[in-house]
Structures are given as structure tokens and as C-alpha cells.
């Protein structure tokens, strides 16, 4: 009987691995985050910590006013800036070039921008959970993309036309984790191993977004309420890359689908959040708080060789850019921003990320500044 039970457990484990299309067992990195979460951050002037710091004031005029900056993307020597319903292209000196697409009700316009995915030579503008408008880097409309119901994001791999399309699991019982798609055609589906039934009195806690892709050339993502960073391989298979030990600070999947109104009133969710990976530069992995109170956000840095984890409070030295008082450098993007190739497409897979990127607003609220840091 004992042998039969062991065989049954092994079968379940094998099925879970198969469901993520793992070719073979993979090694992963374990990081104990608790000492860094509970400990004080090391306060260091940014210019002392970094190898180099570059400030790029973005040009503003009557045609290009920037507010609510959301994200920065890069291709060769141009910067794509997502800000308050617009996608604007700048050169590396911060000069405004033109917009990608425009807001509107037309067939080549987007209703809103819920997210942006830059894949190879195309820009996918998410205007609804499952609807995209696609443009090239010259601003030309290419196509629209309507994905299956309940999908809420794309996971791509450089050079591949096929994509993983993420299916939200807001109720805890969604049977599919990903669709494998080429344009609007479903090629395959990947079962969801993370299914939870609601307990008595449990309520649905909607958490948006459902997953956080890395913001560099590292092809990885983290799901909400998970302690695991998954890496995507060239076959669109996923496997654990990093596992965080967060202890009591993790709001787990199981808790999410079995939380009651009484639990919330008792404050059992206080102090819990999700971690995600921005990306890697050399041996350093940069980690950020994906959910939780953004106040007092800090820079987490883990070295894969020394296995040392640090939490930094990186302050700006004196500068003439007039940054708001009390701001600190907290990277939001990890990118290679030093490419000058003339080729129409440089696969991200061959790039080595170089810079951490943040942006700051000066006191006069004009010309927001991109901050590029080489750690």
C-alpha cells in the first residue's frame, strides 16, 4: 500500500511538471527575502553606488506634454515612452520624434492603453484585456488582435511568432493557464496546476494585473500570489527560475481563494505583497515589490555568484535638474540602451541588459527626466 501511495504522489508531480511543458528537471535559485524585507535599507548616494548615471530630460512643448509616465521601452537608439494614454518616441537625447498610434474609436486607433508589449519589430498596444492594436516602430498600423475571452496578457520569446497568452484565474478554478497562439489561432493550451476551491464564506479577491513580466531581456514572469519566478524557453515551455522565501509576507494563492470578510476585518492581509523580477545585469538580479504599499519602496539586488542580497535606499546627489525633494532612485525598467545597429531587427535574446531605468519629475513639472544607471 505504501508503494502504491508513493507511486500516486510521483504521478501527480509528473503531471504538474508536464502541464508546464518542462522538458527535464530544471535548477532554480532560492532567495531568502525575509532578512531584507525586515531589515533596514543601506542608504547610499546613487552616484557612489553606480558605475555611471545618465540623465535624459524629455522634450516637452505644446504638441508633447508628458504626465503620468508609465513605462519606457527601447529599440536601437530610440526610446518609446508610455504616458497618460500616449506612446511617444524620443531619441537618446530626449528629443521628441513622433507618436505611435493615437487614441480614438477608429479601426487603426486604440480606445485606451492598458499595457504595451514590445516584441521583435512590433508594438502591441493592449486596449482591453484581450484586445490589441499592433503597430511598427514607424507608427504604421499593422493589425488588430482579438484573443480568447478571459485572457489578460502576452508572454513572448524573441524571434518566435507563437506566443503564450495568459488566462486570468480570478475565481481560482480556471482550468487553462495559457493558450499557445499564433496571431488569433489557438495552437495548444496549457493546463492550470493551480486550482483552488473556495472554502465556506470565502470571497473573491480580484487582483490586477494577474502576472508581471520582467522588464528586460530576461524572458521571465511572476504570477500574483506566487513565490516563484518562471522563465520561458525557446519552446515556450515554462520552468521555475527563482523561488522567494517570503514567509508571513506572502499572500499566497491558497489564501487568496479562501479569505473571508472576517479575515479582512482582522487585518490578516496587512503587510503582505508580491515580489517580481525586473531583470538581470551580469550576475545581479533586480527585484521589486509588485503589490503592496508603494511608500518606502527600495531596490533589492541579489548576486547569483556571491548569493548576497541587499536592499538599497539610493539617494540623488546634488544636481541641477530640480528633482522633487525626498525622491530616491528606484528602478522600474532594466534595459540595454546602448545599441547603434542599423539592422531592422536586433533579437533581444542576443542583448545584454546594461542599465537600470527610472524617471523623475522636476519641481517645475516640465521635462520629466529619464535616469539611466549602470550598476
Tab-separated table of C-alpha atoms in Angstrom, residues 9-349:
chain	number	residue	atom	x	y	z
A	9	UNK	CA	2.326	11.029	-5.464
A	10	UNK	CA	5.009	10.675	-8.124
A	11	UNK	CA	2.320	10.588	-10.827
A	12	UNK	CA	0.807	13.819	-9.555
A	13	UNK	CA	4.211	15.512	-9.520
A	14	UNK	CA	4.966	14.268	-13.033
A	15	UNK	CA	1.612	15.562	-14.283
A	16	UNK	CA	2.210	19.022	-12.789
A	17	UNK	CA	5.620	19.246	-14.433
A	18	UNK	CA	4.175	18.036	-17.736
A	19	UNK	CA	1.448	20.655	-17.588
A	20	UNK	CA	4.122	23.367	-17.839
A	21	UNK	CA	5.805	21.526	-20.726
A	22	UNK	CA	9.035	21.053	-18.845
A	23	UNK	CA	11.489	19.071	-20.898
A	24	UNK	CA	13.518	17.950	-17.892
A	25	UNK	CA	14.035	18.959	-14.249
A	26	UNK	CA	15.499	22.476	-14.008
A	27	UNK	CA	17.692	24.040	-11.370
A	28	UNK	CA	16.323	27.184	-9.760
A	29	UNK	CA	17.612	29.883	-7.430
A	30	UNK	CA	16.262	30.137	-3.887
A	31	UNK	CA	16.360	33.580	-2.268
A	32	UNK	CA	15.521	34.167	1.383
A	33	UNK	CA	13.831	37.580	1.231
A	34	UNK	CA	12.840	37.824	4.900
A	35	UNK	CA	16.072	39.438	6.228
A	36	UNK	CA	15.909	42.092	3.503
A	37	UNK	CA	12.174	42.708	3.981
A	38	UNK	CA	12.569	43.144	7.743
A	39	UNK	CA	15.988	44.827	7.741
A	40	UNK	CA	16.902	48.444	7.119
A	41	UNK	CA	17.953	49.525	3.650
A	42	UNK	CA	21.536	50.614	3.043
A	43	UNK	CA	21.413	54.335	2.292
A	44	UNK	CA	23.915	55.089	-0.460
A	45	UNK	CA	24.260	58.098	-2.788
A	46	UNK	CA	23.352	56.880	-6.268
A	47	UNK	CA	26.426	58.395	-7.898
A	48	UNK	CA	28.662	56.477	-5.452
A	49	UNK	CA	26.846	53.155	-5.932
A	50	UNK	CA	26.673	53.212	-9.736
A	51	UNK	CA	29.393	52.934	-12.372
A	52	UNK	CA	27.657	55.673	-14.360
A	53	UNK	CA	24.493	57.779	-14.216
A	54	UNK	CA	22.911	59.382	-17.292
A	55	UNK	CA	20.098	61.961	-17.130
A	56	UNK	CA	17.866	62.414	-20.204
A	57	UNK	CA	15.369	65.311	-19.905
A	58	UNK	CA	12.466	64.562	-22.267
A	59	UNK	CA	11.495	67.405	-24.586
A	60	UNK	CA	8.086	68.928	-23.927
A	61	UNK	CA	6.200	71.522	-25.965
A	62	UNK	CA	2.606	72.312	-26.940
A	63	UNK	CA	2.444	69.090	-29.000
A	64	UNK	CA	4.058	66.794	-26.447
A	65	UNK	CA	3.178	67.358	-22.802
A	66	UNK	CA	4.165	64.447	-20.573
A	67	UNK	CA	2.360	63.453	-17.409
A	68	UNK	CA	1.667	60.149	-15.731
A	69	UNK	CA	4.694	58.399	-17.193
A	70	UNK	CA	4.011	54.637	-17.105
A	71	UNK	CA	6.903	52.821	-18.781
A	72	UNK	CA	9.853	53.084	-21.151
A	73	UNK	CA	10.739	50.721	-23.996
A	74	UNK	CA	13.739	50.767	-26.296
A	75	UNK	CA	14.784	49.734	-29.777
A	76	UNK	CA	18.189	50.661	-31.191
A	77	UNK	CA	18.701	54.371	-30.420
A	78	UNK	CA	15.065	55.324	-29.795
A	79	UNK	CA	13.004	55.377	-26.598
A	80	UNK	CA	9.279	54.614	-26.545
A	81	UNK	CA	7.592	56.364	-23.634
A	82	UNK	CA	4.115	55.314	-22.417
A	83	UNK	CA	2.477	58.284	-20.719
A	84	UNK	CA	-1.182	59.087	-19.984
A	85	UNK	CA	-2.824	57.464	-22.977
A	86	UNK	CA	0.007	58.160	-25.437
A	87	UNK	CA	3.018	56.341	-26.845
A	88	UNK	CA	5.708	58.829	-27.814
A	89	UNK	CA	9.053	58.150	-29.445
A	90	UNK	CA	12.201	60.071	-28.420
A	91	UNK	CA	15.845	59.851	-29.416
A	92	UNK	CA	18.597	59.176	-26.889
A	93	UNK	CA	18.983	62.909	-26.234
A	94	UNK	CA	15.330	63.205	-25.245
A	95	UNK	CA	14.155	64.933	-28.448
A	96	UNK	CA	10.536	64.161	-29.358
A	97	UNK	CA	10.151	62.363	-32.702
A	98	UNK	CA	6.530	61.234	-33.160
A	99	UNK	CA	3.698	59.215	-31.595
A	100	UNK	CA	2.884	55.545	-32.145
A	101	UNK	CA	-0.838	55.285	-32.873
A	102	UNK	CA	-3.436	57.564	-31.324
A	103	UNK	CA	-6.450	57.323	-29.051
A	104	UNK	CA	-9.865	57.138	-30.697
A	105	UNK	CA	-12.676	54.933	-31.940
A	106	UNK	CA	-11.271	54.321	-35.431
A	107	UNK	CA	-10.183	50.884	-36.704
A	108	UNK	CA	-6.487	51.873	-36.527
A	109	UNK	CA	-6.797	53.708	-33.199
A	110	UNK	CA	-6.768	52.386	-29.632
A	111	UNK	CA	-9.502	53.162	-27.136
A	112	UNK	CA	-7.061	53.261	-24.229
A	113	UNK	CA	-3.671	51.839	-23.268
A	114	UNK	CA	-3.871	49.140	-20.607
A	115	UNK	CA	-0.415	47.807	-21.371
A	116	UNK	CA	2.292	47.566	-24.004
A	117	UNK	CA	4.277	44.561	-25.217
A	118	UNK	CA	7.299	45.158	-27.440
A	119	UNK	CA	8.010	42.008	-29.429
A	120	UNK	CA	10.645	41.856	-32.156
A	121	UNK	CA	9.826	44.647	-34.668
A	122	UNK	CA	6.240	45.244	-33.478
A	123	UNK	CA	4.490	47.144	-30.681
A	124	UNK	CA	1.373	45.506	-29.199
A	125	UNK	CA	-0.926	48.051	-27.545
A	126	UNK	CA	-3.373	46.404	-25.150
A	127	UNK	CA	-6.622	48.403	-25.236
A	128	UNK	CA	-8.665	45.771	-23.365
A	129	UNK	CA	-7.766	42.547	-21.560
A	130	UNK	CA	-7.986	40.514	-24.755
A	131	UNK	CA	-7.831	43.175	-27.497
A	132	UNK	CA	-4.694	44.654	-29.032
A	133	UNK	CA	-3.776	47.106	-31.780
A	134	UNK	CA	-0.389	46.385	-33.354
A	135	UNK	CA	1.985	48.977	-34.860
A	136	UNK	CA	5.515	49.052	-36.251
A	137	UNK	CA	8.218	51.393	-34.967
A	138	UNK	CA	7.467	53.953	-37.679
A	139	UNK	CA	3.969	54.312	-36.267
A	140	UNK	CA	2.211	52.405	-39.023
A	141	UNK	CA	-0.841	50.345	-38.069
A	142	UNK	CA	-0.206	46.633	-38.760
A	143	UNK	CA	-3.200	44.680	-37.469
A	144	UNK	CA	-5.676	44.191	-34.665
A	145	UNK	CA	-5.520	41.143	-32.417
A	146	UNK	CA	-8.514	39.709	-30.570
A	147	UNK	CA	-7.641	36.911	-28.162
A	148	UNK	CA	-9.936	34.454	-26.336
A	149	UNK	CA	-12.185	35.582	-23.507
A	150	UNK	CA	-10.568	35.739	-20.024
A	151	UNK	CA	-7.067	36.255	-21.420
A	152	UNK	CA	-5.172	39.205	-19.990
A	153	UNK	CA	-1.615	39.324	-21.324
A	154	UNK	CA	1.096	38.114	-23.686
A	155	UNK	CA	4.346	36.287	-22.965
A	156	UNK	CA	6.698	36.342	-25.937
A	157	UNK	CA	10.062	34.899	-26.914
A	158	UNK	CA	12.413	36.743	-29.302
A	159	UNK	CA	12.162	35.593	-32.906
A	160	UNK	CA	9.084	33.404	-32.377
A	161	UNK	CA	5.724	34.189	-33.950
A	162	UNK	CA	3.942	31.924	-31.446
A	163	UNK	CA	3.109	33.421	-28.050
A	164	UNK	CA	1.877	32.330	-24.648
A	165	UNK	CA	-1.410	34.051	-23.877
A	166	UNK	CA	-2.097	34.255	-20.159
A	167	UNK	CA	-5.558	33.284	-18.861
A	168	UNK	CA	-6.639	35.026	-15.674
A	169	UNK	CA	-7.565	32.850	-12.720
A	170	UNK	CA	-9.563	35.302	-10.640
A	171	UNK	CA	-12.013	32.700	-9.373
A	172	UNK	CA	-9.368	30.076	-8.582
A	173	UNK	CA	-10.926	27.326	-10.698
A	174	UNK	CA	-9.794	28.229	-14.238
A	175	UNK	CA	-8.683	25.012	-15.953
A	176	UNK	CA	-6.346	26.646	-18.513
A	177	UNK	CA	-3.190	28.546	-17.608
A	178	UNK	CA	-2.003	29.550	-21.108
A	179	UNK	CA	-3.033	29.339	-24.706
A	180	UNK	CA	-0.288	28.876	-27.273
A	181	UNK	CA	-1.288	31.136	-30.161
A	182	UNK	CA	-0.090	32.442	-33.498
A	183	UNK	CA	-1.969	35.645	-34.254
A	184	UNK	CA	-5.610	34.744	-33.428
A	185	UNK	CA	-5.186	30.990	-33.978
A	186	UNK	CA	-5.080	28.717	-30.915
A	187	UNK	CA	-2.379	26.083	-31.425
A	188	UNK	CA	-2.474	24.487	-27.976
A	189	UNK	CA	-3.403	25.072	-24.374
A	190	UNK	CA	-1.518	24.504	-21.133
A	191	UNK	CA	-3.495	23.171	-18.129
A	192	UNK	CA	-3.514	25.168	-14.916
A	193	UNK	CA	-1.993	23.224	-11.980
A	194	UNK	CA	-3.028	25.949	-9.512
A	195	UNK	CA	-6.734	25.327	-8.924
A	196	UNK	CA	-8.323	26.090	-5.549
A	197	UNK	CA	-11.893	25.608	-4.376
A	198	UNK	CA	-13.445	28.277	-2.231
A	199	UNK	CA	-13.908	27.460	1.422
A	200	UNK	CA	-17.055	28.315	3.436
A	201	UNK	CA	-17.652	32.067	3.448
A	202	UNK	CA	-14.736	32.778	1.119
A	203	UNK	CA	-14.950	35.830	-1.139
A	204	UNK	CA	-13.288	36.527	-4.480
A	205	UNK	CA	-10.367	38.952	-4.222
A	206	UNK	CA	-9.645	40.400	-7.645
A	207	UNK	CA	-6.007	41.319	-8.107
A	208	UNK	CA	-4.976	43.153	-11.264
A	209	UNK	CA	-2.686	42.552	-13.017
A	210	UNK	CA	-2.574	38.785	-12.740
A	211	UNK	CA	1.033	38.451	-13.811
A	212	UNK	CA	4.197	40.561	-14.052
A	213	UNK	CA	6.618	40.015	-16.950
A	214	UNK	CA	10.244	41.001	-16.339
A	215	UNK	CA	11.094	44.404	-17.794
A	216	UNK	CA	14.316	43.461	-19.524
A	217	UNK	CA	15.651	40.859	-21.937
A	218	UNK	CA	15.252	38.129	-19.301
A	219	UNK	CA	12.286	36.093	-20.523
A	220	UNK	CA	10.557	35.532	-17.205
A	221	UNK	CA	7.327	36.347	-15.374
A	222	UNK	CA	5.763	36.160	-11.926
A	223	UNK	CA	2.120	35.473	-11.140
A	224	UNK	CA	0.236	37.316	-8.452
A	225	UNK	CA	0.096	35.468	-5.094
A	226	UNK	CA	3.058	33.295	-6.089
A	227	UNK	CA	6.566	32.958	-4.665
A	228	UNK	CA	8.006	31.683	-7.970
A	229	UNK	CA	9.535	33.423	-10.978
A	230	UNK	CA	9.098	31.352	-14.130
A	231	UNK	CA	11.445	31.501	-17.099
A	232	UNK	CA	10.232	30.946	-20.668
A	233	UNK	CA	12.419	28.895	-23.020
A	234	UNK	CA	12.650	28.871	-26.815
A	235	UNK	CA	9.917	26.202	-26.985
A	236	UNK	CA	7.576	28.430	-24.917
A	237	UNK	CA	7.931	25.992	-22.038
A	238	UNK	CA	7.962	27.478	-18.528
A	239	UNK	CA	10.053	26.355	-15.587
A	240	UNK	CA	10.867	27.790	-12.140
A	241	UNK	CA	13.844	30.136	-12.230
A	242	UNK	CA	13.695	31.834	-8.817
A	243	UNK	CA	11.770	30.889	-5.675
A	244	UNK	CA	11.372	33.552	-2.973
A	245	UNK	CA	11.124	32.644	0.699
A	246	UNK	CA	8.769	35.364	1.955
A	247	UNK	CA	7.286	33.623	4.981
A	248	UNK	CA	4.397	35.543	6.522
A	249	UNK	CA	4.759	38.346	3.957
A	250	UNK	CA	3.471	36.213	1.079
A	251	UNK	CA	-0.227	36.481	0.287
A	252	UNK	CA	-0.455	33.032	-1.272
A	253	UNK	CA	-2.831	31.688	-3.915
A	254	UNK	CA	-4.443	29.426	-1.336
A	255	UNK	CA	-5.109	32.370	0.999
A	256	UNK	CA	-6.482	34.467	-1.831
A	257	UNK	CA	-9.186	31.969	-2.695
A	258	UNK	CA	-10.055	31.193	0.911
A	259	UNK	CA	-10.133	34.628	2.502
A	260	UNK	CA	-13.309	35.692	4.280
A	261	UNK	CA	-14.686	39.133	5.101
A	262	UNK	CA	-13.831	38.375	8.748
A	263	UNK	CA	-10.185	37.749	7.779
A	264	UNK	CA	-10.045	41.124	6.087
A	265	UNK	CA	-11.574	42.908	9.069
A	266	UNK	CA	-8.957	41.299	11.323
A	267	UNK	CA	-6.206	42.706	9.097
A	268	UNK	CA	-4.741	39.321	8.187
A	269	UNK	CA	-3.784	40.710	4.769
A	270	UNK	CA	-1.844	43.668	6.152
A	271	UNK	CA	1.841	43.725	5.297
A	272	UNK	CA	1.559	41.112	2.553
A	273	UNK	CA	2.523	41.589	-1.066
A	274	UNK	CA	4.001	40.009	-4.169
A	275	UNK	CA	7.569	40.223	-5.446
A	276	UNK	CA	8.604	40.236	-9.103
A	277	UNK	CA	11.863	40.442	-11.060
A	278	UNK	CA	12.756	43.479	-13.142
A	279	UNK	CA	15.594	41.653	-14.873
A	280	UNK	CA	19.295	40.895	-14.663
A	281	UNK	CA	22.501	42.774	-15.312
A	282	UNK	CA	25.534	40.497	-15.190
A	283	UNK	CA	25.240	38.360	-12.057
A	284	UNK	CA	22.846	40.779	-10.379
A	285	UNK	CA	19.092	40.106	-10.219
A	286	UNK	CA	16.930	43.147	-9.510
A	287	UNK	CA	13.712	42.533	-7.575
A	288	UNK	CA	10.790	44.839	-6.835
A	289	UNK	CA	7.548	44.912	-4.853
A	290	UNK	CA	4.802	44.261	-7.400
A	291	UNK	CA	1.970	44.831	-4.915
A	292	UNK	CA	1.709	46.402	-1.515
A	293	UNK	CA	2.108	49.962	-0.306
A	294	UNK	CA	4.465	51.732	-2.748
A	295	UNK	CA	5.672	54.048	0.000
A	296	UNK	CA	9.215	53.337	1.078
A	297	UNK	CA	9.911	51.186	-1.982
A	298	UNK	CA	13.523	50.142	-2.129
A	299	UNK	CA	15.921	48.495	-4.579
A	300	UNK	CA	16.510	44.763	-3.959
A	301	UNK	CA	19.638	43.305	-5.557
A	302	UNK	CA	20.674	39.626	-5.434
A	303	UNK	CA	24.071	38.443	-6.693
A	304	UNK	CA	23.900	34.929	-8.183
A	305	UNK	CA	27.600	34.260	-7.601
A	306	UNK	CA	28.050	35.502	-4.028
A	307	UNK	CA	24.394	34.773	-3.072
A	308	UNK	CA	24.354	38.138	-1.304
A	309	UNK	CA	21.051	40.019	-1.070
A	310	UNK	CA	20.976	43.766	-0.436
A	311	UNK	CA	18.223	46.325	-0.011
A	312	UNK	CA	19.268	49.826	-1.038
A	313	UNK	CA	17.924	53.318	-0.483
A	314	UNK	CA	19.652	55.107	-3.374
A	315	UNK	CA	19.601	58.872	-2.960
A	316	UNK	CA	20.416	61.507	-5.567
A	317	UNK	CA	23.472	63.632	-5.023
A	318	UNK	CA	23.165	67.338	-5.701
A	319	UNK	CA	22.093	68.011	-9.293
A	320	UNK	CA	20.835	70.947	-11.312
A	321	UNK	CA	17.704	69.171	-12.563
A	322	UNK	CA	15.471	70.274	-9.707
A	323	UNK	CA	14.125	66.875	-8.648
A	324	UNK	CA	11.341	66.909	-6.100
A	325	UNK	CA	12.587	66.856	-2.533
A	326	UNK	CA	12.956	63.427	-0.924
A	327	UNK	CA	12.821	61.318	-4.088
A	328	UNK	CA	15.128	58.319	-4.426
A	329	UNK	CA	16.202	56.109	-7.306
A	330	UNK	CA	14.002	53.003	-7.546
A	331	UNK	CA	14.454	51.242	-10.917
A	332	UNK	CA	11.295	50.491	-12.875
A	333	UNK	CA	12.880	49.023	-16.028
A	334	UNK	CA	16.024	47.060	-16.872
A	335	UNK	CA	17.225	47.664	-20.418
A	336	UNK	CA	20.093	47.622	-22.887
A	337	UNK	CA	20.091	51.215	-24.080
A	338	UNK	CA	23.401	51.405	-25.897
A	339	UNK	CA	22.670	49.840	-29.300
A	340	UNK	CA	23.506	51.529	-32.593
A	341	UNK	CA	22.817	48.760	-35.077
A	342	UNK	CA	21.249	49.697	-38.427
A	343	UNK	CA	19.541	46.316	-38.843
A	344	UNK	CA	15.752	46.403	-38.902
A	345	UNK	CA	15.543	43.944	-36.032
A	346	UNK	CA	18.039	43.060	-33.322
A	347	UNK	CA	16.743	39.997	-31.385
A	348	UNK	CA	16.512	40.782	-27.693
A	349	UNK	CA	17.856	37.301	-26.945
